[in-house]
Coordinates of C-alpha atoms in Angstrom, one line a residue:
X1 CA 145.0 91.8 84.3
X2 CA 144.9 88.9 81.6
X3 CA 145.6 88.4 78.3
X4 CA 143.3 87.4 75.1
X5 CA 143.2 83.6 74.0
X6 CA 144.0 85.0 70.5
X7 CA 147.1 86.7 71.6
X8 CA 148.1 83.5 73.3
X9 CA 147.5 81.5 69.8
X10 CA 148.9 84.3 67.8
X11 CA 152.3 84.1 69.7
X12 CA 152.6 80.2 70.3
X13 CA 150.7 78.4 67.2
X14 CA 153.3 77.6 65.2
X15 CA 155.8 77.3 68.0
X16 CA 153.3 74.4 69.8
X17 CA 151.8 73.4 67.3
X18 CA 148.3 74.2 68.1
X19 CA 145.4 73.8 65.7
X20 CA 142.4 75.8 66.4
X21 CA 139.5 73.2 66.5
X22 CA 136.1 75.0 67.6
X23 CA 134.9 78.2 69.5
X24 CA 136.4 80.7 67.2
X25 CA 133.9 83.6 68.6
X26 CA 135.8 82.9 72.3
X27 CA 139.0 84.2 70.8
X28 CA 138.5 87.3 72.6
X29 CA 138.0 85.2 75.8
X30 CA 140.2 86.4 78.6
X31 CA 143.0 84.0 80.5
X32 CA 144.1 84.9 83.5
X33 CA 146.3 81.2 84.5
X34 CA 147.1 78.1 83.1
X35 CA 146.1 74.6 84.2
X36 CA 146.5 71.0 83.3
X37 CA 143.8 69.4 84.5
X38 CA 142.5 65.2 84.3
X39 CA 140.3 65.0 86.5
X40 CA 136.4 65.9 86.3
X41 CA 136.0 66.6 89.6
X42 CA 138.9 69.0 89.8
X43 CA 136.9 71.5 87.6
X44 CA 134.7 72.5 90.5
X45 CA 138.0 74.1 92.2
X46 CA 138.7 76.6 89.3
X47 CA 138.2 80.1 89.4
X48 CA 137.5 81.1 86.3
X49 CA 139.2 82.7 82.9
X50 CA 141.6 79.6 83.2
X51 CA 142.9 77.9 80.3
X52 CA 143.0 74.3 80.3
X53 CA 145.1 71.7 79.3
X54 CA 144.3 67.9 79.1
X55 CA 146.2 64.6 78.2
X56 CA 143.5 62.3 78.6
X57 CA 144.9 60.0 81.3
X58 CA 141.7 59.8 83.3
X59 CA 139.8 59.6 79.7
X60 CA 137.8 56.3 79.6
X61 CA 135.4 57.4 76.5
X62 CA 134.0 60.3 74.4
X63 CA 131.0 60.6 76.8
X64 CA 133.8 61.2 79.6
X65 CA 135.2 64.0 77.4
X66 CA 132.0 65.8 76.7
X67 CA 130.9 66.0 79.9
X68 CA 134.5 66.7 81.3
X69 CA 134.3 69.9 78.6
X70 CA 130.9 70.8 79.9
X71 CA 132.3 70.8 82.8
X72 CA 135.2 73.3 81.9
X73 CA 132.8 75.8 79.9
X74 CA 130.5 75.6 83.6
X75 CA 133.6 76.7 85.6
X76 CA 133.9 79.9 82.8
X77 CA 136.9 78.0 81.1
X78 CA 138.2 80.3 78.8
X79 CA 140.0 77.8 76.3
X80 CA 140.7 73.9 76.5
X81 CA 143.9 72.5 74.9
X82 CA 143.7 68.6 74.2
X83 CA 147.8 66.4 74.1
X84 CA 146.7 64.5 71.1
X85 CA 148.3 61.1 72.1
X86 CA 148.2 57.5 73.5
X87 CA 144.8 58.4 75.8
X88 CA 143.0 60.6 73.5
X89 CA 143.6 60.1 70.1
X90 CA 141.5 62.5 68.1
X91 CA 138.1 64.9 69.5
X92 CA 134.8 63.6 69.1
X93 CA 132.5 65.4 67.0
X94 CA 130.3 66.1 70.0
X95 CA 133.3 68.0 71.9
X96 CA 133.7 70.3 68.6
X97 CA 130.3 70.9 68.3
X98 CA 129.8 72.0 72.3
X99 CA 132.4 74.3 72.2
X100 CA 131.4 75.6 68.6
X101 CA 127.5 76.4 70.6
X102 CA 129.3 77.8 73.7
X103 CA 132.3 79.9 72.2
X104 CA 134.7 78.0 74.1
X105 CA 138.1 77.9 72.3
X106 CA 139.1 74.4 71.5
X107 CA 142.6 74.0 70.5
X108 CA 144.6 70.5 69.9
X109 CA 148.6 69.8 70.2
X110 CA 150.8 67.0 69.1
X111 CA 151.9 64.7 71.6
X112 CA 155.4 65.2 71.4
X113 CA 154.9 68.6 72.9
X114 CA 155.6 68.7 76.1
X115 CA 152.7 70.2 78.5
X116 CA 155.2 71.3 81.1
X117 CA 157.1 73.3 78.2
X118 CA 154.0 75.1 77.6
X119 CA 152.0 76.0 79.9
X120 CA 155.1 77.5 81.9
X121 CA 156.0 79.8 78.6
X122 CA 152.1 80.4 78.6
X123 CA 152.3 81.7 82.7
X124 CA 155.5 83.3 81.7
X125 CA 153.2 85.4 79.0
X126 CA 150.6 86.3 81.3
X127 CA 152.8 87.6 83.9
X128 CA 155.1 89.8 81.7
X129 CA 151.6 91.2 80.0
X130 CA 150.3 92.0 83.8
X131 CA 154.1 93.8 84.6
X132 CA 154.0 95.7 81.2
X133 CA 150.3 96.9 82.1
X134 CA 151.0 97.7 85.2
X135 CA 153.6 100.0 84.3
X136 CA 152.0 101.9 81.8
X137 CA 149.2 102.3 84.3
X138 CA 151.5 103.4 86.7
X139 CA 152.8 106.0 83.9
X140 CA 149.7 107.6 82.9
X141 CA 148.8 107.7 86.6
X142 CA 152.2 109.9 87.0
X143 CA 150.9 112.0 84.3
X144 CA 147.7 112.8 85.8
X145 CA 148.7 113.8 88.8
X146 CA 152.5 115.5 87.6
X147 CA 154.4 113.1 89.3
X148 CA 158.3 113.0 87.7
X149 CA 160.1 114.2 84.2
X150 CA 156.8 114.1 81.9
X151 CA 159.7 113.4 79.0
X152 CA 160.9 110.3 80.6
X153 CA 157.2 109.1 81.1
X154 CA 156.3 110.1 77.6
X155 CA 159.4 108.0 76.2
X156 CA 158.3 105.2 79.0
X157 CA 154.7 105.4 77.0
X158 CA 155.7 105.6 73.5
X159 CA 158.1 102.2 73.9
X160 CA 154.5 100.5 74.7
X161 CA 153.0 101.5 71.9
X162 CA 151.7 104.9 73.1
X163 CA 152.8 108.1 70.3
X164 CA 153.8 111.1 71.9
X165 CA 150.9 112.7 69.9
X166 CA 148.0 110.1 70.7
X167 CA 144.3 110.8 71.3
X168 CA 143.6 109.5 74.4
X169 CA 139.5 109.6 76.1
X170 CA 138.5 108.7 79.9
X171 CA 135.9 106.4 80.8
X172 CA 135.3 106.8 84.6
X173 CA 132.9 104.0 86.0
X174 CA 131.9 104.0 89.2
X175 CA 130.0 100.1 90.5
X176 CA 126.6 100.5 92.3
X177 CA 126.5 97.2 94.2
X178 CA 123.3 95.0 94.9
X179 CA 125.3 93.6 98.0
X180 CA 128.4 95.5 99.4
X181 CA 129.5 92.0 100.2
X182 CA 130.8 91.8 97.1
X183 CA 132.1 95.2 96.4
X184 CA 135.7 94.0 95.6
X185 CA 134.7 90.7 93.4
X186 CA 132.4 93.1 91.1
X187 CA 135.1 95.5 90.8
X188 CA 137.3 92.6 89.7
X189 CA 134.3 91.4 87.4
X190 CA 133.9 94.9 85.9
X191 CA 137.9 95.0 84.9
X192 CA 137.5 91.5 83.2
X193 CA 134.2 92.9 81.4
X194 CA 136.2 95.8 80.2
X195 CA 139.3 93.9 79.0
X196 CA 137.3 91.2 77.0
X197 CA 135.6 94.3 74.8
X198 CA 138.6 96.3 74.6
X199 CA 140.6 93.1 73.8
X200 CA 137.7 91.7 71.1
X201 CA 138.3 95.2 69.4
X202 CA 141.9 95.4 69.4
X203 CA 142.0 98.6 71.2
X204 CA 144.5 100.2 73.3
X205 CA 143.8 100.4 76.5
X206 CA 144.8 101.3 80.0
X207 CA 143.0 100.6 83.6
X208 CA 143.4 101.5 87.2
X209 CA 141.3 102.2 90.2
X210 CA 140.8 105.7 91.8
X211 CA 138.6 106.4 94.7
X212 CA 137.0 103.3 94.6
X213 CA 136.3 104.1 90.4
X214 CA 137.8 102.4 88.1
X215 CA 139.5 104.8 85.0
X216 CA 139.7 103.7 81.7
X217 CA 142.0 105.3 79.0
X218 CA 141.2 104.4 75.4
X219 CA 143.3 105.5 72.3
X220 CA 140.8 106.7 70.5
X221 CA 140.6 109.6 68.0
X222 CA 136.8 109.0 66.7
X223 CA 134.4 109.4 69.8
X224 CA 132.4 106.5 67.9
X225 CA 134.5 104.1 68.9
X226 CA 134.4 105.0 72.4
X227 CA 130.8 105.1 72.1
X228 CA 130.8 101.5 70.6
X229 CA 133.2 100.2 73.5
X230 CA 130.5 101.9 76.6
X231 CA 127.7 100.6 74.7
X232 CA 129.1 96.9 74.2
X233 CA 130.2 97.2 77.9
X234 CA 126.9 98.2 79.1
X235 CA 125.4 95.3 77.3
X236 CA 128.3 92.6 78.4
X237 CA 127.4 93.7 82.0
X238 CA 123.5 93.0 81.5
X239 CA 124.0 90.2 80.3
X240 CA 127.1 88.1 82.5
X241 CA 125.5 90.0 86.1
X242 CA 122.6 91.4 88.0
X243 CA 124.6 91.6 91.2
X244 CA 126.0 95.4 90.2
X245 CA 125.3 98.1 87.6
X246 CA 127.5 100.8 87.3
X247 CA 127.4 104.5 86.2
X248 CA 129.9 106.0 83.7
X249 CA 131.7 109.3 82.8
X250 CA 133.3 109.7 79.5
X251 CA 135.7 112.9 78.9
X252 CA 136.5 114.6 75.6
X253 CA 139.1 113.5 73.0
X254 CA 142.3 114.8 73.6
X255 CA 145.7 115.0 71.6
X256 CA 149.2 114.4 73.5
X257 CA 149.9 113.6 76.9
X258 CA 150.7 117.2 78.1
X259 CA 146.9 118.3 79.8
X260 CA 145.4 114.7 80.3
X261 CA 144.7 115.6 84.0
X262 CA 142.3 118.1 82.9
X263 CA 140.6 115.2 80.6
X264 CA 140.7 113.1 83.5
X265 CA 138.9 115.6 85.7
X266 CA 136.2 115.9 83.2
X267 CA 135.5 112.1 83.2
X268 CA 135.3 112.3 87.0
X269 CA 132.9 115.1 86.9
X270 CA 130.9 113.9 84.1
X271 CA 130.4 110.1 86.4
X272 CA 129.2 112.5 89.1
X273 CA 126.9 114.2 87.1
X274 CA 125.3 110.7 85.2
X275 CA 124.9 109.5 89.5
X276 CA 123.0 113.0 90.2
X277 CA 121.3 113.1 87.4
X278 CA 120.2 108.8 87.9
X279 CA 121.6 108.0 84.2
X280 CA 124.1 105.5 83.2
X281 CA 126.2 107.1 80.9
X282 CA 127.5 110.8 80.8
X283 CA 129.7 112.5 78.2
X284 CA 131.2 115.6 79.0
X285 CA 131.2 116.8 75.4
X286 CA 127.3 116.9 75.9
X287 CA 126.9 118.7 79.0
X288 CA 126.6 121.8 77.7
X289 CA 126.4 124.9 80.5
X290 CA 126.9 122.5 82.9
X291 CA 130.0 122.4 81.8
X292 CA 131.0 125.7 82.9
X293 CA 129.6 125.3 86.1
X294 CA 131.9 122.0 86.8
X295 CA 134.6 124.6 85.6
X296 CA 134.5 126.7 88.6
X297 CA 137.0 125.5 90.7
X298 CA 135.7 127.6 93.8
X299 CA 132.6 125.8 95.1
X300 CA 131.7 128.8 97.5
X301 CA 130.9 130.8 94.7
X302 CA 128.2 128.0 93.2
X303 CA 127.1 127.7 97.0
X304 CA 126.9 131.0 97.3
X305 CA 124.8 131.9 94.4
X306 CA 122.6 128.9 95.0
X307 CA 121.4 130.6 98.2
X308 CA 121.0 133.6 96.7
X309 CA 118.4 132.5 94.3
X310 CA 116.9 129.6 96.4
X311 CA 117.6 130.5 100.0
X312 CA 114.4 131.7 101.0
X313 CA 112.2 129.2 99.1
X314 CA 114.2 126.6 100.9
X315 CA 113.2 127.8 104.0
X316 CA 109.9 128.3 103.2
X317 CA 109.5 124.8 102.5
X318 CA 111.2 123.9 105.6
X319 CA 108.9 125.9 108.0
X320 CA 105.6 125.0 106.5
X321 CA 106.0 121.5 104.8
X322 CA 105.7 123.0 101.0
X323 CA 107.5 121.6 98.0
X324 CA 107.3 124.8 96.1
X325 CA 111.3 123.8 94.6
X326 CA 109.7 120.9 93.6
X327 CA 107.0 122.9 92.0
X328 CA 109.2 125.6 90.7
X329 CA 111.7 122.8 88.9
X330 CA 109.0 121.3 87.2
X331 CA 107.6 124.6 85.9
X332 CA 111.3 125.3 84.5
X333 CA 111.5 121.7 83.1
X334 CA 107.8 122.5 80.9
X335 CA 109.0 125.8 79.9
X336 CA 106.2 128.0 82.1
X337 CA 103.5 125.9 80.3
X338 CA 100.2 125.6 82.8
X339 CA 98.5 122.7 81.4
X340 CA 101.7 120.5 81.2
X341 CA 102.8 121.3 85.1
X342 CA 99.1 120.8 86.1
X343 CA 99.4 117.6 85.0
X344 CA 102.9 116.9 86.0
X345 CA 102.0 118.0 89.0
X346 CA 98.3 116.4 89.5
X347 CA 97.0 120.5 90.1
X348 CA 94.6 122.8 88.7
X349 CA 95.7 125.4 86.3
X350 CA 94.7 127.7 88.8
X351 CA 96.8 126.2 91.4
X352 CA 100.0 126.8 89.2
X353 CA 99.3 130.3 88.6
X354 CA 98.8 131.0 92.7
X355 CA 102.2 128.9 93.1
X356 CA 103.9 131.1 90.9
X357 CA 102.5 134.0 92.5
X358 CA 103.5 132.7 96.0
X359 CA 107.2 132.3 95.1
X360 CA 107.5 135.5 93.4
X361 CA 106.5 137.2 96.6
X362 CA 109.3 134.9 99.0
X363 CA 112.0 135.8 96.7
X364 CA 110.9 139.2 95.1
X365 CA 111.5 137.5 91.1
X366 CA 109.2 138.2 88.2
X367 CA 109.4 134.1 87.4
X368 CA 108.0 135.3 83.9
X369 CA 110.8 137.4 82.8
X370 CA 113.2 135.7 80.7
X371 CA 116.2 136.9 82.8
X372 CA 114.7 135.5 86.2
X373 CA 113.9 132.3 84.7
X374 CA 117.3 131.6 83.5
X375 CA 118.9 132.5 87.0
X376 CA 116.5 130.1 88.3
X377 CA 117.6 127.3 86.2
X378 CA 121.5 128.4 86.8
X379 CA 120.2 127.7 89.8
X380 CA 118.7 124.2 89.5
X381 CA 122.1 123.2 87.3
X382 CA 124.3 124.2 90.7
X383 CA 121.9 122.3 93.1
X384 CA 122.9 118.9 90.5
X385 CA 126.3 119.7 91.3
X386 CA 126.7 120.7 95.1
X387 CA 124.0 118.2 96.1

C-alpha cells in the first residue's frame, strides 16, 4: 500500500512549511517511502514511488539540479522536496518547468526545518495508512467469508469511514502475464495502478488478493463511477505496461454489509465469464440468462444437461473429424440465417441446409423450432461456463 502526495501535503503543509512549486497534475502520484537523497548517482538504486528529499550539498550549479531532477522523474520519483538553504538557495526556472512537463510534484521547505524531523513523521504516515488498510482489508475479507461477530466488524468498518448502510461494488481482476517471470512484480504494478486512480478520484477503496486475483471494493452507489474507475484503469495500464493485461469482473451495487459474499461471488463469476468469453471487462448486471446459469450452485445439473443436448454431436465430431458444434454455434449466433453462416462459414447455402439436416438426424431436434433452438443455445451458454 502507499499513500497519495496530496494527502501527504494536505496533512503536513502548514506544519513543514512546504510550498507547492510545480507538478500539480502528480498530486495523485503514489509514495510508497521516503528518501533524502544528494547524490546523482544514488538515483539509479531507487525503486520507484519514492519521495525525495534534497539539501543541495553535492549541488555545484542549476545544470547539476536539472539533470539531478531528471534523474529522479527517470527512477518514477513520485515527488521531490528541495531544504531551501545555504547550498541551494532558490529553484531554477528550468527545474519548475521539467517537473511542470512531467507531473512530478515539486515542493520547497525552509531551511530551518529539519529533514530528519520530517521525513520520519512522513514514514510514520505511510506505515500507519498501510496498518489501517490492512485492517479494513482484513475486515471485509471476514465478512465475505463469515468469519467472527459481523457487528464488531461492521463497528471495526464504520470507525474507518465505512457506514453501516454503504453501497459497496466488486471489481475482480485477474493479470494475464506476457512472462510468468514476472507474475508477482505485475501484480504489485497492478495494485499501484489501482490506487493512483482510486486515489486521483478520492474514492473509497479496499484491496486484497484471492486466488491469485486481486478484489477491489469501491464505495460506490452510481455504477458510473465504477465504470469511470475500470475504464481509467484500463487506460493507465496501456499506457505505463505491455508486459501484462488483465481481465476484470465487476458485481452489482449493493447496500449494507450483510450479503456482500454473494456480491463478491458475482464479481468472481463475472472475471470468469470476460476470460471465456476473450473480453476485458465483464459486468454481472449485464449478463443476462447467464446469470441464472452462474446461479446454479450444482454443476452436475449444467453438466448434465450439456450432454443431454450436445452429447452425441460431440461424439460425432470426435469419430469422424467434423466441426458440426462449430457449425451449429455459428448458425445460433446469425439467428438460422443461410446466407450469413455461408459466409461465416466460407460454405454454400446448400451446404448449411445439409448440415442442419445432418445434426437433426444425430440428435433427433427439429433445429427450426423455436423451442429446440433455445435449448441449443442454453446449451452453448453452459459450455461458456463448465469449459
Amino acid at each position: 500500500m502507499a499513500i497519495a502526495v496530496s494527502k501527504l501535503y494536505r496533512n503536513c503543509a502548514s506544519l513543514y512549511q512546504m510550498q507547492l512549486l510545480a507538478g500539480h497534475k502528480g498530486l495523485g502520484n503514489l509514495v510508497e517511502w521516503v528518501h533524502i537523497v544528494e547524490d546523482q548517482e544514488v538515483s539509479s538504486f531507487l525503486h520507484g514511488h519514492e519521495l525525495i528529499f534534497i539539501a543541495g550539498y553535492m549541488c555545484h550549479d542549476d545544470e547539476w539540479l536539472l539533470n539531478f531532477t531528471k534523474e529522479l522523474y527517470q527512477s518514477e520519483t513520485s515527488a521531490f522536496v528541495i531544504n531551501l538553504g545555504p547550498y541551494i538557495k532558490s529553484v531554477p526556472k528550468e527545474v519548475v518547468d521539467f517537473c511542470n512537463e512531467v507531473d512530478m510534484p515539486l515542493f520547497t521547505i525552509p531551511w530551518k526545518i529539519r529533514l530528519v524531523d520530517v521525513t520520519r513523521d512522513f514514514c510514520t504516515r505511510i506505515m500507519h495508512n498501510e496498518s489501517v488498510e490492512a485492517s479494513v482489508a482484513s475486515t471485509i475479507k471476514d465478512i465475505i467469508f463469515k468469519v467472527g461477530d459481523i457487528e464488531t466488524q461492521i463497528q471495526h468498518m464504520e470507525r474507518n469511514g465505512y457506514k453501516r448502510d454503504c453501497h459497496l461494488c466488486f471489481v475482480n481482476m485477474s493479470v494475464n502475464n506476457v512472462d510468468e517471470q514476472y507474475n508477482s512484480d505485475n501484480m504489485e504494478r497492478l495494485k499501484l495502478f489501482v490506487e493512483q486512480i482510486a486515489r486521483t478520484s478520492q474514492r473509497m477503496f479496499i484491496a486484497f488478493t484471492y486466488q491469485s486475483n486481486l478484489v477491489v471494493v469501491l464505495s460506490e452507489s452510481d455504477m458510473y463511477n465504477v465504470r469511470k474507475f475500470v475504464d481509467d484503469l484500463m487506460v493507465l495500464i496501456r499506457k505505463k505496461t505491455d508486459s501484462f493485461t488483465i481481465n476484470v469482473g465487476v458485481s452489482s451495487i449493493m447496500q449494507g454489509f450483510a450479503n456482500q459474499d454473494i456480491n463478491f461471488e458475482n464479481a468472481i463469476a463475472a472475471n470468469e465469464m470476460a476470460g471465456k468469453r476473450k473480453v476485458r471487462v465483464t459486468y454481472y448486471d449485464e449478463l443476462d440468462l447467464y446469470k441464472v446459469l452462474l446461479a446454479v450452485k450444482d454443476k452436475k445439473v449444467l453438466k448434465d444437461f450439456y450432454q443431454e443436448v450436445f452429447g452425441r454431436v460431440e461424439q460425432y465430431d470426435s469419430e469422424n473429424g467434423t466441426d458440426l458444434m462449430g457449425f451449429l454455434r455459428s448458425y445460433l449466433d446469425n439467428n438460422g440465417s443461410p446466407q450469413l453462416v455461408s459466409e461465416q462459414q466460407f460454405i454454400h447455402r446448400n451446404t448449411v441446409n445439409n448440415l442442419i439436416k445432418k445434426i437433426e438426424k444425430i440428435t433427433g431436434y427439429n433445429i427450426l423450432n423455436l423451442e429446440e433452438k433455445v435449448r441449443c443455445s442454453i446449451g452453448f451458454m453452459i459450455k461458456d461456463i463448465i469449459n
